[in-house]
Coordinates of C-alpha atoms and ligand atoms in Angstrom, one line a residue:
X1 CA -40.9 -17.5 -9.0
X2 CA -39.4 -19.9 -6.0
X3 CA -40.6 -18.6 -2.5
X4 CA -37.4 -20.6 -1.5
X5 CA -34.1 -19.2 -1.1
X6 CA -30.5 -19.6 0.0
X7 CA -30.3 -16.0 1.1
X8 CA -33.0 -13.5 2.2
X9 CA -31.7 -9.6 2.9
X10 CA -34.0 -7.8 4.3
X11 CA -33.0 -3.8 3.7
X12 CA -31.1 -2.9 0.5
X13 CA -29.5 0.0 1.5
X14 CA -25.4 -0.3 0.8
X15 CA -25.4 -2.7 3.7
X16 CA -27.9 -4.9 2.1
X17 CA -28.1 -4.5 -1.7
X18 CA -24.5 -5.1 -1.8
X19 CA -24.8 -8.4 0.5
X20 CA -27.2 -9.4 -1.7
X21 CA -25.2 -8.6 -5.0
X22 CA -22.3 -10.6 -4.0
X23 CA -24.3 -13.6 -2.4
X24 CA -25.9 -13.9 -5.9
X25 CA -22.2 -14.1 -7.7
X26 CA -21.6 -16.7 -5.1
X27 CA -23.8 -18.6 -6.7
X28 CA -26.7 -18.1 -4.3
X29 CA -30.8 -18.0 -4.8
X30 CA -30.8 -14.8 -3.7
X31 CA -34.0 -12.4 -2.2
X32 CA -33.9 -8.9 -1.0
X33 CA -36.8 -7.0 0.8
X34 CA -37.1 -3.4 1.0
X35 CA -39.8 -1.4 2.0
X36 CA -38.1 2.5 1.1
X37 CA -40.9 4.2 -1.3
X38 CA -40.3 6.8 -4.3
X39 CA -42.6 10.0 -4.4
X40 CA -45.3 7.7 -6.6
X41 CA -45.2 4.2 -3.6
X42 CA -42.6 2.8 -6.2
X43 CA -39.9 0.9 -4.9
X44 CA -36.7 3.2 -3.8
X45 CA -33.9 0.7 -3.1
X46 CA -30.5 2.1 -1.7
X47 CA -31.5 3.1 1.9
X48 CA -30.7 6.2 4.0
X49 CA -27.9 6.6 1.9
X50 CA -29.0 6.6 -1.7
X51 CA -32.7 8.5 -0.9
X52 CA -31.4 10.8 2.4
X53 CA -28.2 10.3 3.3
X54 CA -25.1 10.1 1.2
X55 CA -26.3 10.7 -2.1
X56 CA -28.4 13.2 -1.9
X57 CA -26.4 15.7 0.3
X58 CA -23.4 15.4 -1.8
X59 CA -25.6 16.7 -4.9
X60 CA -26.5 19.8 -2.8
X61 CA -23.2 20.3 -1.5
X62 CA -22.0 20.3 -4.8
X63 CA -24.5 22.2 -6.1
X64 CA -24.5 25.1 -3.5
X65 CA -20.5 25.1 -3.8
X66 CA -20.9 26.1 -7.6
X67 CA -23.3 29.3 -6.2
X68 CA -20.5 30.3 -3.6
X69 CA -17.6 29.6 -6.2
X70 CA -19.7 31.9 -8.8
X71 CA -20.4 34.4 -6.0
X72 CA -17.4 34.8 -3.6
X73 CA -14.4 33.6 -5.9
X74 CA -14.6 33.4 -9.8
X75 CA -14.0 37.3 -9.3
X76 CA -10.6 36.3 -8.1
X77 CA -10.0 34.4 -11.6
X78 CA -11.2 37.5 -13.4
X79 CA -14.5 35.9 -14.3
X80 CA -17.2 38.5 -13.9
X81 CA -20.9 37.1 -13.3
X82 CA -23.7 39.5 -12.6
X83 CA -27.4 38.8 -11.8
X84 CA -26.2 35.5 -10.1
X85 CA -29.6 33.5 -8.7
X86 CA -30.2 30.1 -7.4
X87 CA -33.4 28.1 -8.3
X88 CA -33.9 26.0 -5.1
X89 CA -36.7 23.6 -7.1
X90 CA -34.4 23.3 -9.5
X91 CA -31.4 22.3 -7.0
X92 CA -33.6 20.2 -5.0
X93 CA -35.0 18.6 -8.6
X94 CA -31.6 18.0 -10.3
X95 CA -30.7 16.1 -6.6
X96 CA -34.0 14.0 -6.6
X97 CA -33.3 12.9 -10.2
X98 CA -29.6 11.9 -9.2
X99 CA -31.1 10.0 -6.5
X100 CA -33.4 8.5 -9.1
X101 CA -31.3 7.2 -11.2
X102 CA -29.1 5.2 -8.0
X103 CA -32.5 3.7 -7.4
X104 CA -32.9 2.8 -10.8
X105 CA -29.0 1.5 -11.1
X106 CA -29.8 -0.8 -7.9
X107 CA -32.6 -2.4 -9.7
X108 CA -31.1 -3.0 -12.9
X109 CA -28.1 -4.6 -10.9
X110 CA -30.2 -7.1 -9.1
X111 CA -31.8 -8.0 -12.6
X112 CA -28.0 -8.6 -13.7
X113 CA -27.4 -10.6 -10.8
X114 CA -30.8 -12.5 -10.8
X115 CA -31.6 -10.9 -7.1
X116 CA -35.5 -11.2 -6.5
X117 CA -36.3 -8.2 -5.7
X118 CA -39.5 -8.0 -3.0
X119 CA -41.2 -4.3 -2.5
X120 CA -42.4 -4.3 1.4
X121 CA -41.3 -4.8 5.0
X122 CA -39.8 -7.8 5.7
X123 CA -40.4 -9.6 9.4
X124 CA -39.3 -12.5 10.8
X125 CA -42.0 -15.7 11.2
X126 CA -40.6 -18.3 12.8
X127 CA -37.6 -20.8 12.8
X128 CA -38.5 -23.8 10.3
X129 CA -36.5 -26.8 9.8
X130 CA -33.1 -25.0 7.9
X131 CA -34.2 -21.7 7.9
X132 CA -36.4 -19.1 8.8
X133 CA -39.8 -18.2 7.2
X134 CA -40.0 -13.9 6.3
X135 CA -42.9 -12.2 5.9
X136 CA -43.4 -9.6 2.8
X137 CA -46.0 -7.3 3.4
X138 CA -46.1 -4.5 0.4
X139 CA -49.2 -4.0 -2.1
X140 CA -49.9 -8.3 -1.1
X141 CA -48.7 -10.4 1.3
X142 CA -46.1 -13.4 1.0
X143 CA -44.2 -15.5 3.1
X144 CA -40.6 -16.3 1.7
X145 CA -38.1 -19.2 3.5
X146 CA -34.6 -18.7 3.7
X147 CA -31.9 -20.5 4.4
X148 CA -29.7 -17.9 5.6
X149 CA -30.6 -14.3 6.5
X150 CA -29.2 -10.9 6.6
X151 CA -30.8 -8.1 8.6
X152 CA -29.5 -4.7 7.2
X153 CA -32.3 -2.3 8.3
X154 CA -30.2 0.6 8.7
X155 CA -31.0 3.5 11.1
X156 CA -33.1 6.5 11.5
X157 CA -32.2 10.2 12.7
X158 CA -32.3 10.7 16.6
X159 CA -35.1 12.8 17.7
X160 CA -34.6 15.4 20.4
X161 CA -36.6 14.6 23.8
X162 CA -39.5 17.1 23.4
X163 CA -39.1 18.5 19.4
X164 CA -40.2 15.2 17.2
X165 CA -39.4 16.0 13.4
X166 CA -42.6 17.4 12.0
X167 CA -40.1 18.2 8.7
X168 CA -41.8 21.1 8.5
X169 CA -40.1 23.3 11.3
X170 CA -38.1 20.6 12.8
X171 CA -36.2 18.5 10.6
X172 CA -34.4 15.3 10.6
X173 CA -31.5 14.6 7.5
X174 CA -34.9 14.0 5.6
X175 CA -36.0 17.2 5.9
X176 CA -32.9 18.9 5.4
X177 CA -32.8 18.0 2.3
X178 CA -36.2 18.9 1.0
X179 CA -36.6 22.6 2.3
X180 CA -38.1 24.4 -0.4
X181 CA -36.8 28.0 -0.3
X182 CA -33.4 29.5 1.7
X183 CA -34.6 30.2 5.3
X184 CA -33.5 33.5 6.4
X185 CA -32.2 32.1 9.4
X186 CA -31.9 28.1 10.5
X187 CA -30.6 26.5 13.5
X188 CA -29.1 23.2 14.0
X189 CA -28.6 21.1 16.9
X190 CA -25.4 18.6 16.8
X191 CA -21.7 19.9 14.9
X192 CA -21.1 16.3 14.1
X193 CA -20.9 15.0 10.3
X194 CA -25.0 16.2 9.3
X195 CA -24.5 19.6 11.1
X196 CA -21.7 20.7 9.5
X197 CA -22.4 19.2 6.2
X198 CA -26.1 20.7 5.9
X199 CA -25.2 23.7 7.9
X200 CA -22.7 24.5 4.8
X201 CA -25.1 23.8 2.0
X202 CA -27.6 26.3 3.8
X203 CA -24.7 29.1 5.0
X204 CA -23.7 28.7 0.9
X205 CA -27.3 29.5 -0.2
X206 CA -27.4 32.7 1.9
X207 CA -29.2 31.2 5.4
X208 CA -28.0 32.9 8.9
X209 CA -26.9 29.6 10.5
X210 CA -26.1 28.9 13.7
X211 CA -25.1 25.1 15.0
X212 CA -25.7 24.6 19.1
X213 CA -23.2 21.4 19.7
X214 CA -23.5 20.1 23.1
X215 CA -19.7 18.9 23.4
X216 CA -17.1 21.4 24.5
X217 CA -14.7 20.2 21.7
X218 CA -15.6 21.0 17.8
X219 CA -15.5 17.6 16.2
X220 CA -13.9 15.6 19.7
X221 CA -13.3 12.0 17.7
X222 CA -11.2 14.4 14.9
X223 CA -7.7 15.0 15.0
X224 CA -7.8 18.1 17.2
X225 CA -5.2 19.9 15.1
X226 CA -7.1 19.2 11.7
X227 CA -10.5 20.4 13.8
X228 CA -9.0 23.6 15.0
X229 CA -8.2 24.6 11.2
X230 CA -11.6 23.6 10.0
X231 CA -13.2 25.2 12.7
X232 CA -11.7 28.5 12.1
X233 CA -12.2 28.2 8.0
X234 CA -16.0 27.5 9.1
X235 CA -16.1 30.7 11.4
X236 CA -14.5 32.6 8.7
X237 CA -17.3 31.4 6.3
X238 CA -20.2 32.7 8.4
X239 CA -20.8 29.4 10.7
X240 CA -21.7 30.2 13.7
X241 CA -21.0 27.1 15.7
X242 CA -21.7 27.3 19.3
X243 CA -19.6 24.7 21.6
X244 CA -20.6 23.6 25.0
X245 CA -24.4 24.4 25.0
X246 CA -27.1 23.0 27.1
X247 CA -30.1 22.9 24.7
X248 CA -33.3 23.6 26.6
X249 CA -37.1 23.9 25.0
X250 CA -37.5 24.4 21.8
X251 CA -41.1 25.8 20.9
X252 CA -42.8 25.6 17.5
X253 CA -44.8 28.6 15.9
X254 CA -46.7 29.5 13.1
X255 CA -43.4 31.7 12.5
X256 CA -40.6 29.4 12.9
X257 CA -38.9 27.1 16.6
X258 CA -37.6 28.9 19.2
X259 CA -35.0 27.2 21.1
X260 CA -33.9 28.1 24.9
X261 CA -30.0 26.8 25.1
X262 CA -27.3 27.6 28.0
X263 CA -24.3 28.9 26.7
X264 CA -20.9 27.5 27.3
X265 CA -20.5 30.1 30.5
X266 CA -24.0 29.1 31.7
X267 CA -26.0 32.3 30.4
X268 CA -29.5 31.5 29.2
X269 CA -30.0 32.3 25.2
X270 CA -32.5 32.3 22.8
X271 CA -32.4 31.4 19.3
X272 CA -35.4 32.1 16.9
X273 CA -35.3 30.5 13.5
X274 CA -37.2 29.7 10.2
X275 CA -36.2 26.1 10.9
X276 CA -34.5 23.1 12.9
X277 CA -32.7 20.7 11.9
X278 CA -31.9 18.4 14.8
X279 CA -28.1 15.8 13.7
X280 CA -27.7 14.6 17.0
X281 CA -26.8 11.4 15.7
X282 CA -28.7 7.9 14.6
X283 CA -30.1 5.2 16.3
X284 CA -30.4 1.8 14.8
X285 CA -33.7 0.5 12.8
X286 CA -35.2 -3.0 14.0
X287 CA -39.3 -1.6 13.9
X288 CA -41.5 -4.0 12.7
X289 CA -38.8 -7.1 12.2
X290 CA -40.2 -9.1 15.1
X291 CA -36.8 -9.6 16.5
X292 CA -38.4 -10.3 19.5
X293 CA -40.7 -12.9 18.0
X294 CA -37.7 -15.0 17.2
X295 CA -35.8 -14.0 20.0
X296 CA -32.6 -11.6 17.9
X297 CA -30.5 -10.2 20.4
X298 CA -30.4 -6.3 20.9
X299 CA -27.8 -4.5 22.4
X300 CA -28.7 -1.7 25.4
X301 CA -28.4 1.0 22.2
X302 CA -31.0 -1.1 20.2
X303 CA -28.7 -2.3 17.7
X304 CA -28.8 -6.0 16.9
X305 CA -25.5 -7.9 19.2
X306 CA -23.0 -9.3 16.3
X307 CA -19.9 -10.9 17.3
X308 CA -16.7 -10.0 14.8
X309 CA -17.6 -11.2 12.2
X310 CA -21.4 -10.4 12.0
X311 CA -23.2 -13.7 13.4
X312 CA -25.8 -13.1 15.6
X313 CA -27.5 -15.1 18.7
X314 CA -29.9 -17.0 15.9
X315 CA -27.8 -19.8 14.0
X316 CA -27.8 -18.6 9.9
X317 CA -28.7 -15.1 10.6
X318 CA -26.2 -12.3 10.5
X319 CA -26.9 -8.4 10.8
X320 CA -24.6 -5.4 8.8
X321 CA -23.8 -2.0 9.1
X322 CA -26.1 0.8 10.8
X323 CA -28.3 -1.4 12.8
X324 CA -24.9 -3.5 14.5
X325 CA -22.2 -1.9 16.4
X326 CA -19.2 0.6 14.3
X327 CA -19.5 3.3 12.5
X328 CA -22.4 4.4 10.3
X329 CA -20.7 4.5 7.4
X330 CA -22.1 3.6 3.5
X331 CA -18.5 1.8 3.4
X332 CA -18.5 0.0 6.2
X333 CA -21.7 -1.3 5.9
X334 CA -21.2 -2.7 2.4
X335 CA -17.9 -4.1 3.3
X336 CA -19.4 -6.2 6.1
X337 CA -22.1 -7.4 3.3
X338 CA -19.8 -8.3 0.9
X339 CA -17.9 -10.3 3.9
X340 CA -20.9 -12.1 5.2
X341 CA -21.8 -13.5 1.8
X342 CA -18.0 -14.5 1.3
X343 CA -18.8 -16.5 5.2
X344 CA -22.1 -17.8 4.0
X345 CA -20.1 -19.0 1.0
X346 CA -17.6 -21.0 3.9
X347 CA -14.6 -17.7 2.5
X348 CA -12.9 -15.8 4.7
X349 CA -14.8 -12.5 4.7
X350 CA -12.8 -10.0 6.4
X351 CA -13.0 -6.3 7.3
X352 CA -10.6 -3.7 8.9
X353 CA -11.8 -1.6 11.7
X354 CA -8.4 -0.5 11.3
X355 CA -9.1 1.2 7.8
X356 CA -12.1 2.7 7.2
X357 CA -11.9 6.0 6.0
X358 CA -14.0 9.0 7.2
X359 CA -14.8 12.2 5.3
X360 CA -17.1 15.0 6.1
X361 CA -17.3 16.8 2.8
X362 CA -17.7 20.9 3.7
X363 CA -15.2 22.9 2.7
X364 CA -12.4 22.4 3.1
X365 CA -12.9 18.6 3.2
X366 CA -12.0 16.9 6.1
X367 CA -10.8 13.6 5.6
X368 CA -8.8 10.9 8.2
X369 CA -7.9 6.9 8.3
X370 CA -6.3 5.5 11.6
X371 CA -5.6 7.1 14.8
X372 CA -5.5 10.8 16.0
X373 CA -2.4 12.4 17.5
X374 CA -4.7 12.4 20.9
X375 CA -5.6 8.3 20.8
X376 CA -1.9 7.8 20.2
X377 CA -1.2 9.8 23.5
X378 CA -3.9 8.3 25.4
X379 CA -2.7 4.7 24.0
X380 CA 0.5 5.2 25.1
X381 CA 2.7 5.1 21.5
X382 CA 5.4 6.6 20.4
X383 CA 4.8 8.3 17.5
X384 CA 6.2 11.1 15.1
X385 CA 4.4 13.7 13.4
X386 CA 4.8 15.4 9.9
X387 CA 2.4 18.2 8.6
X388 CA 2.2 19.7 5.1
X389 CA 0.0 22.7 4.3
X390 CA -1.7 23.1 1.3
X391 CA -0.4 26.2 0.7
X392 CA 3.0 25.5 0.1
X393 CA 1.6 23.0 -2.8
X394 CA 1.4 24.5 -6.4
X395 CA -1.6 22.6 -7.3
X396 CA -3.7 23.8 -4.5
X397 CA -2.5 27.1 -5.2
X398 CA -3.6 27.3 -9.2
X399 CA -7.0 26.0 -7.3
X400 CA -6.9 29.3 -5.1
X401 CA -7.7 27.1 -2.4
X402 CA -4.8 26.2 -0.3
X403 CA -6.4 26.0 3.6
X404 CA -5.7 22.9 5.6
X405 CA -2.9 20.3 5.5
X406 CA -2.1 17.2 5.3
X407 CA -1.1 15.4 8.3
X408 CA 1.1 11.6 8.9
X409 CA 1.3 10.2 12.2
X410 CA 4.1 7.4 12.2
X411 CA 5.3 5.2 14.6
X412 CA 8.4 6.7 16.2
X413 CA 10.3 3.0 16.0
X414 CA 9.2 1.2 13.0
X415 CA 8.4 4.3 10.9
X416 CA 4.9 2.2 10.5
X417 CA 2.1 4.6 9.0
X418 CA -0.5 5.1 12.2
X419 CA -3.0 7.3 11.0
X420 CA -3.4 10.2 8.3
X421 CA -5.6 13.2 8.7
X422 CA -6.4 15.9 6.3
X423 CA -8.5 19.0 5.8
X424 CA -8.0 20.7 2.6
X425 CA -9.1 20.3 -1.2
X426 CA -9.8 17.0 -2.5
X427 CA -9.4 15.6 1.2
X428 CA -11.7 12.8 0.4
X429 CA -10.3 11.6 -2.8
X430 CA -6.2 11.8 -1.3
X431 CA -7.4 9.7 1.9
X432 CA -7.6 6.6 -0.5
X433 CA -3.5 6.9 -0.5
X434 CA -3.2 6.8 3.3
X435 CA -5.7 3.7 3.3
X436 CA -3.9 1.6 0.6
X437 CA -0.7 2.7 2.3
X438 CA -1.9 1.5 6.1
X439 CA -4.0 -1.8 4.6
X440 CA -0.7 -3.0 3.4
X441 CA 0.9 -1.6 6.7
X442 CA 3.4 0.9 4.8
X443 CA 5.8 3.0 6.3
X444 CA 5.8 6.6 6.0
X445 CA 9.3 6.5 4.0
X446 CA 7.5 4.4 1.2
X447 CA 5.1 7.1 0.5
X448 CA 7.6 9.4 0.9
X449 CA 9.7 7.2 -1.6
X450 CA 6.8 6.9 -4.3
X451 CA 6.9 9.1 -7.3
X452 CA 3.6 11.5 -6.9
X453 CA 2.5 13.6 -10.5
X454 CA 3.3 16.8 -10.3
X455 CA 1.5 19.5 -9.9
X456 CA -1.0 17.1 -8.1
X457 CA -2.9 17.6 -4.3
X458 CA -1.2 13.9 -3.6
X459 CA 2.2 16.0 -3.3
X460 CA 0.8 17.2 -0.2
X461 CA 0.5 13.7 1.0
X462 CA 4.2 12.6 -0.1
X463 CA 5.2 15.9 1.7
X464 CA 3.8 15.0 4.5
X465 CA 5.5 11.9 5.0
X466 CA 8.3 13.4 3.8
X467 CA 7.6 15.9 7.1
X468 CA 7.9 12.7 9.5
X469 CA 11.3 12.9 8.7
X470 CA 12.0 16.4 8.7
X471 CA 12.6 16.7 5.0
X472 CA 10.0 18.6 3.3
X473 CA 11.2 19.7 0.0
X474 CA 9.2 22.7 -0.6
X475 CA 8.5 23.9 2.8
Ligands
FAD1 P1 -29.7 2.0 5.3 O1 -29.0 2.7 4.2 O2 -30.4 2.8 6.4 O3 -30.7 1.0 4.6 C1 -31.6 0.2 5.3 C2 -32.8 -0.1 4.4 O4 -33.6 -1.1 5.0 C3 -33.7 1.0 4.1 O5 -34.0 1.1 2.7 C4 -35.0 0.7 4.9 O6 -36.2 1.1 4.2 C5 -34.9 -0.8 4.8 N1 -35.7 -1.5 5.9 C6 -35.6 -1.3 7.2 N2 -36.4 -2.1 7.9 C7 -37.0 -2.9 6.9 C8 -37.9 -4.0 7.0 N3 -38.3 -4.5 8.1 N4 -38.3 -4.5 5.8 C9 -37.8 -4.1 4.6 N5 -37.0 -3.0 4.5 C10 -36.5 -2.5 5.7 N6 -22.2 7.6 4.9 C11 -21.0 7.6 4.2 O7 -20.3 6.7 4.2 N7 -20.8 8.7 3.4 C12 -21.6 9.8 3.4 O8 -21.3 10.8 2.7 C13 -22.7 9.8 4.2 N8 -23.6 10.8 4.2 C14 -24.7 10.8 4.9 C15 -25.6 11.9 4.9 C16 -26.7 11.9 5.7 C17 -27.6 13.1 5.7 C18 -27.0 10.7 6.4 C19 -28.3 10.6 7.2 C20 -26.2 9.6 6.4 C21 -25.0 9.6 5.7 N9 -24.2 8.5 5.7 C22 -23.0 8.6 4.9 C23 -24.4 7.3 6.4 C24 -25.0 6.2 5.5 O9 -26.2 6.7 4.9 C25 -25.3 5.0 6.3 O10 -24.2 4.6 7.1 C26 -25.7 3.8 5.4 O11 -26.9 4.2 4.6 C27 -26.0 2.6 6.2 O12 -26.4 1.6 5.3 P2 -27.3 0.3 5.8 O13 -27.4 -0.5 4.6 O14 -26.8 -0.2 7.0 O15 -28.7 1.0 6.1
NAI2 P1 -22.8 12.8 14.7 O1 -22.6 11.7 15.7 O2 -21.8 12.9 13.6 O3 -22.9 14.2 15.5 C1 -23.9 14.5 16.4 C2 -23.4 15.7 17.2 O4 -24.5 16.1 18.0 C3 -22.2 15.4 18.2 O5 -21.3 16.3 18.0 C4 -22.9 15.4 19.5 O6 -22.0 15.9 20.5 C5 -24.0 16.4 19.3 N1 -25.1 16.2 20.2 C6 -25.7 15.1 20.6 N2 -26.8 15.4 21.4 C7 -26.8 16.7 21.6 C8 -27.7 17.6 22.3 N3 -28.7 17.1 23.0 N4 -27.5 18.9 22.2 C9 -26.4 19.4 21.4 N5 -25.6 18.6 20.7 C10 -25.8 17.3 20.8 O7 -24.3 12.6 14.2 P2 -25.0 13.2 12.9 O8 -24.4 14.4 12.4 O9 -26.5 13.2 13.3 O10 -24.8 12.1 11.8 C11 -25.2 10.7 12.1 C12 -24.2 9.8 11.4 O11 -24.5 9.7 10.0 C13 -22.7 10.2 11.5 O12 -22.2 9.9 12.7 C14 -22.2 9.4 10.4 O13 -22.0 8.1 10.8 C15 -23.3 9.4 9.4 N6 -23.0 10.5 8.4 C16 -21.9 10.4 7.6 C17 -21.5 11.3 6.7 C18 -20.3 11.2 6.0 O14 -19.7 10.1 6.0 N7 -19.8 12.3 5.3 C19 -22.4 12.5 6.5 C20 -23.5 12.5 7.3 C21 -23.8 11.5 8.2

């Protein structure tokens, strides 16, 4: 095999093995490194998100809905289940083997796409004429030369000063999503996207949870009207989310963590639990890439400096998704590797900030593209609002789940789609109508024009443009 190649990734996670794919239907020599291991030291490409992030939390989520659908509401379909039980093993089985076979469908595409695949950490060696020389270190070492590279080495869970993640008591998203057996009662640090998302899979398999959250306002970056009717379906599921805390010690016994926190008034608590798990968010992954031996650019937050369109300080090397500035999304990430290998190729790679999608998949699902009513204030613009709830929609009601809305936000001259927000059913599948709609800068009269199937959720969404104009048809 050549140890010479026109492209070297190092991390295939969806930043990566996707930068790789499409560099290799460019035409490219193509290597990628990664150094994630299965259970047995196999090779486990597809990152945080295909072994702890993305995938695997949206197999438990799924799973653990099914147990509160069987337990709280086939009843109301006049579906009768007695001696209901969950198998944790089994849950937590069934998700390693979907994870499995994303690691397996990862390999098999780079065979497709005649990617070399290298099992190992990658780290820089040192300029050479054209290129850079890359270290492999895995079972043997190797030194590869590339002519272009792309870092995509992801990020790892924040630890809180003073509790590291044993994943025992105190867990990062790793952990999370190996606990054995329901705690009787776990605690959770951060209501961002992890908090709420593992703190629903645990609530739904019968743990008393309670989320401390630092921030005054429940889900601040969120449209605040969407957030206020998530928050209350959450408290009416058994959440306890606790806003505005000042989280203090947090002790570790044989028992369980005990965690000191100031409440929101300034009263000193005390929370004893089976476990912790700490989402306070991520912080970008350069360990052991000798960025500094090759003099890479980091920002203040650790994350590798990129200008627009992914270029860093060191001519032919470029850096994607969690470990460069934007959101951590799977999405993202994967869009700006499919647009550097489109730049390497002398394309136009391009990717709008403007239109990436977020979801937080609890239930409801909450689900937004574009602004918030509260950036449009602070910006300045002139916008008009419409709202549609799901409970005035017939599919939502055959569901028997018809919480949330859907929400437009439209600019008040040109009628211009600014942003669409929604928590309710299927939130994460309807957002990809608002983000067609916005990428080809629709107006929220066209959607309100198109013919939507009826009895669908996406009437909801023609609805609520209809709303923007005050002309709701069945509410
Ligand atoms: P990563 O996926 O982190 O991949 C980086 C890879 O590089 C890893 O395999 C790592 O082993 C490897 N690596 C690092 N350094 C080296 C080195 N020196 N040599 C070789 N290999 C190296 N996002 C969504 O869009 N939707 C979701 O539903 C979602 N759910 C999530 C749930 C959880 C619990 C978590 C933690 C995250 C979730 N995310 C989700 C975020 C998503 O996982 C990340 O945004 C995404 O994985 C980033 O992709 P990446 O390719 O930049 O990095
Ligand atoms: P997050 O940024 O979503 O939320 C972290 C929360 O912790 C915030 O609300 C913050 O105010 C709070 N916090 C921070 N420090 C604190 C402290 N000391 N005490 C109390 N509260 C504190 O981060 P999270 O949940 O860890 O997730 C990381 C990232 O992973 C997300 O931002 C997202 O990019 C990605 N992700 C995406 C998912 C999706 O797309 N569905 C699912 C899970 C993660």
């Amino acid at each position: 095999m050549s140890k010479n190649f026109d492209v070297i990734v190092i991390g295939a996670g969806p930043g990566g093995y996707i930068a790789a794919i499409r560099a290799a239907q460019l035409g490219f020599q193509v290597a990628c490194i990664d150094e994630w291991k299965n259970d047995t030291g196999g090779p486990a490409p597809g990152g945080t998100c295909t072994n702890v992030g993305c995938i695997p939390s949206k197999a438990l989520l799924q799973s653990s809905e099914h147990f509160e659908q069987a337990g709280h509401h086939f009843a109301d379909h006049g579906i009768g289940v007695s001696g209901l039980s969950i198998d944790v093993s089994k849950m937590v089985a069934r998700k390693d083997s979907v994870v499995k076979q994303n690691n397996d469908g990862i390999l098999y595409l780079f065979k497709k796409n005649k990617v070399s695949f290298f099992h190992g950490r990658g780290s820089f060696v040192k300029a050479v004429d054209g290129g850079y020389e890359i270290r492999v270190e895995g079972q043997s070492a190797e030194v590869l030369t590339g002519r272009q590279i792309v870092v995509a080495t992801g990020s790892n869970a924040r630890a809180l000063p003073g509790a590291p993640f044993d994943e025992d008591k105190v867990l990062s998203n790793d952990g999370a999503l190996r606990i054995g057996a329901v705690p009787k009662k776990l605690g959770l640090i951060g209501s961002g996207v992890i908090g709420l998302e593992m703190g629903s899979v645990w609530r739904r398999l019968g743990a008393d949870v309670t989320i401390l959250e630092g921030l005054p306002t429940f889900l601040g970056s969120v449209d605040q009207q969407i957030a206020k009717e998530a928050h209350k379906a959450f408290t009416k599921q058994g959440l306890n989310i606790e806003l505005g805390v000042t989280v203090g010690d947090v002790k570790i016994s044989k028992k369980g963590v005990t965690i000191a926190w100031t409440d929101a008034k300034g009263a000193a608590q005390k929370l004893e639990v089976d476990k912790l798990i700490v989402s306070i968010g991520r912080v970008p992954n350069t360990t052991g890439l000798n960025a500094e031996g090759v003099g890479l650019q980091l920002d203040e937050r650790g994350a590798i400096l990129v200008n627009e369109e992914c270029k860093t300080n060191l001519p032919g090397v470029w850096a994607v998704g969690d470990v460069v500035r934007g959101p951590m999304l799977a999405h993202k990430a994967e869009e700006e590797g499919v647009a550097v290998a489109e730049r390497i190729a002398g394309q136009h790679g391009h990717v709008n900030f403007n239109t990436i999608p977020w979801v937080i998949y609890t239930s409801p699902e909450i689900a937004w593209v574009g602004r918030t009513e509260q950036q449009l204030k602070a910006d300045g613009v002139a916008y008009k609002a419409g709202t549609f709830p799901f409970l005035a929609n017939g599919r939502a009601r055959a569901l028997g789940d018809t919480t949330g809305m859907v929400k437009f936000l439209a600019d008040a001259t040109t009628d211009e789609i600014l942003g669409v927000h929604i928590v309710g059913p299927m939130a994460s599948e309807l957002i990809a109508e608002a983000v067609v709609a916005m990428e080809f800068r629709a107006s929220a009269e066209d959607i309100a024009r198109i013919c939507h199937a009826h009895p669908s959720l996406s009437e909801a969404t023609k609805e609520a443009a209809l709303a923007v104009d005050k002309r709701t048809l069945n509410f």
